[in-house]
Amino acid sequence: MATKFDGLDNEPIITETPEVTTDVTVEPTEVTEQPGQPRTPTDPNKITVKVSDTKAPIILLFGAPSSGKTMTLVRLARYLRAKKGYSVSVDQRFVTTKDVWEYAENSAKFNQMLGTTTALPGTGRNDFLFLRVCDSKGKLICQILEGAGEDYFPSKGTDRAQNPFPSYMTGIFNGNNKKVWVFLTEPNWDVNQADREEYVQRIAYCKGQFFNLKKDKSIILYNKVDKTPFVTGAGQVHVQNAMNECNNEYDGLFRIFRNTSPLPWAEKYTCKFVPFSTGVYGKAAQGELGHYDISHDAYPATLWETIMDCIKG
């Protein structure tokens, strides 16, 4: 079984041998095809949504375009089904606006997405999903929002730190559900320093504007850790060294979550830190997608344990 960590210890993650999983069953959503010209994207600010369960916590996968949000969701969902016996399904009642074809299309492809054996292509505007995670008895454990990277942190533009979020996002941010914010980072992010600094400012903006300090929690997910020297074996990571490197690359990120409690036993930061890997991606021929092999179960196991700690804490 995986050992739990809170980002402050030096112990490696150890777990049992991973198991290749199969697809997650969801109800298909009918999509009306429109042949000919490409469809016009739905105006994101005209999309209305409704969270039908106002008590179950919401997990927010927050990251820039191509940061790995979708593949993080794929890896976590496959682990939950295979190792926990949970169900992961699209909330078909979430979008209340008619004719939001992007949500209907993504819902219809969800089962295929979770069973992918290739790297998934990057998502576009309005490529978001709202998911329900239920245990083996059908009890709702949490809900997950996998939103579009361009909405979380636009790849271009000015003043991106305070760029307005679309209405469907702010509606969730301001809702009463407890939220666990999972902020994706990665080693050697292929952007300039100004972009990295503005991403940190974006996270600070979110915390200042939308966090309910009494109940919301946050996780810094250090994705693609398998590309660093901090992996010491299968599913094993030197956590403190990975955390130090993340802190160096994203200057000021951990200061956002510095714990101001005067209690001597209080942890240094109010956030959790989780090194993560979605898997291994083969080199792709031109015009094709590379083969995908899932990561060691230690990674999704530790992420899920940390999410549950945040939900209960």
mmCIF file of C-alpha atoms in Angstrom, residues 65-66 69-70 120-125 127 146-150:
data_model
loop_
_atom_site.group_PDB
_atom_site.id
_atom_site.type_symbol
_atom_site.label_atom_id
_atom_site.label_comp_id
_atom_site.label_asym_id
_atom_site.label_seq_id
_atom_site.Cartn_x
_atom_site.Cartn_y
_atom_site.Cartn_z
ATOM 1 C CA PRO A 65 -2.779 24.609 -21.147
ATOM 2 C CA SER A 66 -0.844 21.339 -21.689
ATOM 3 C CA LYS A 69 -4.929 18.058 -16.259
ATOM 4 C CA THR A 70 -6.762 15.614 -18.526
ATOM 5 C CA LEU A 120 -4.646 12.513 -25.541
ATOM 6 C CA PRO A 121 -4.554 15.644 -27.689
ATOM 7 C CA GLY A 122 -4.730 19.027 -26.012
ATOM 8 C CA THR A 123 -8.143 20.315 -25.040
ATOM 9 C CA GLY A 124 -9.791 23.415 -26.444
ATOM 10 C CA ARG A 125 -11.985 26.185 -25.128
ATOM 11 C CA ASP A 127 -13.549 21.383 -23.097
ATOM 12 C CA GLU A 146 -11.676 19.379 -15.155
ATOM 13 C CA GLY A 147 -11.747 22.785 -16.834
ATOM 14 C CA ALA A 148 -10.087 24.249 -19.907
ATOM 15 C CA GLY A 149 -6.510 25.406 -19.400
ATOM 16 C CA GLU A 150 -7.137 28.551 -21.422
#
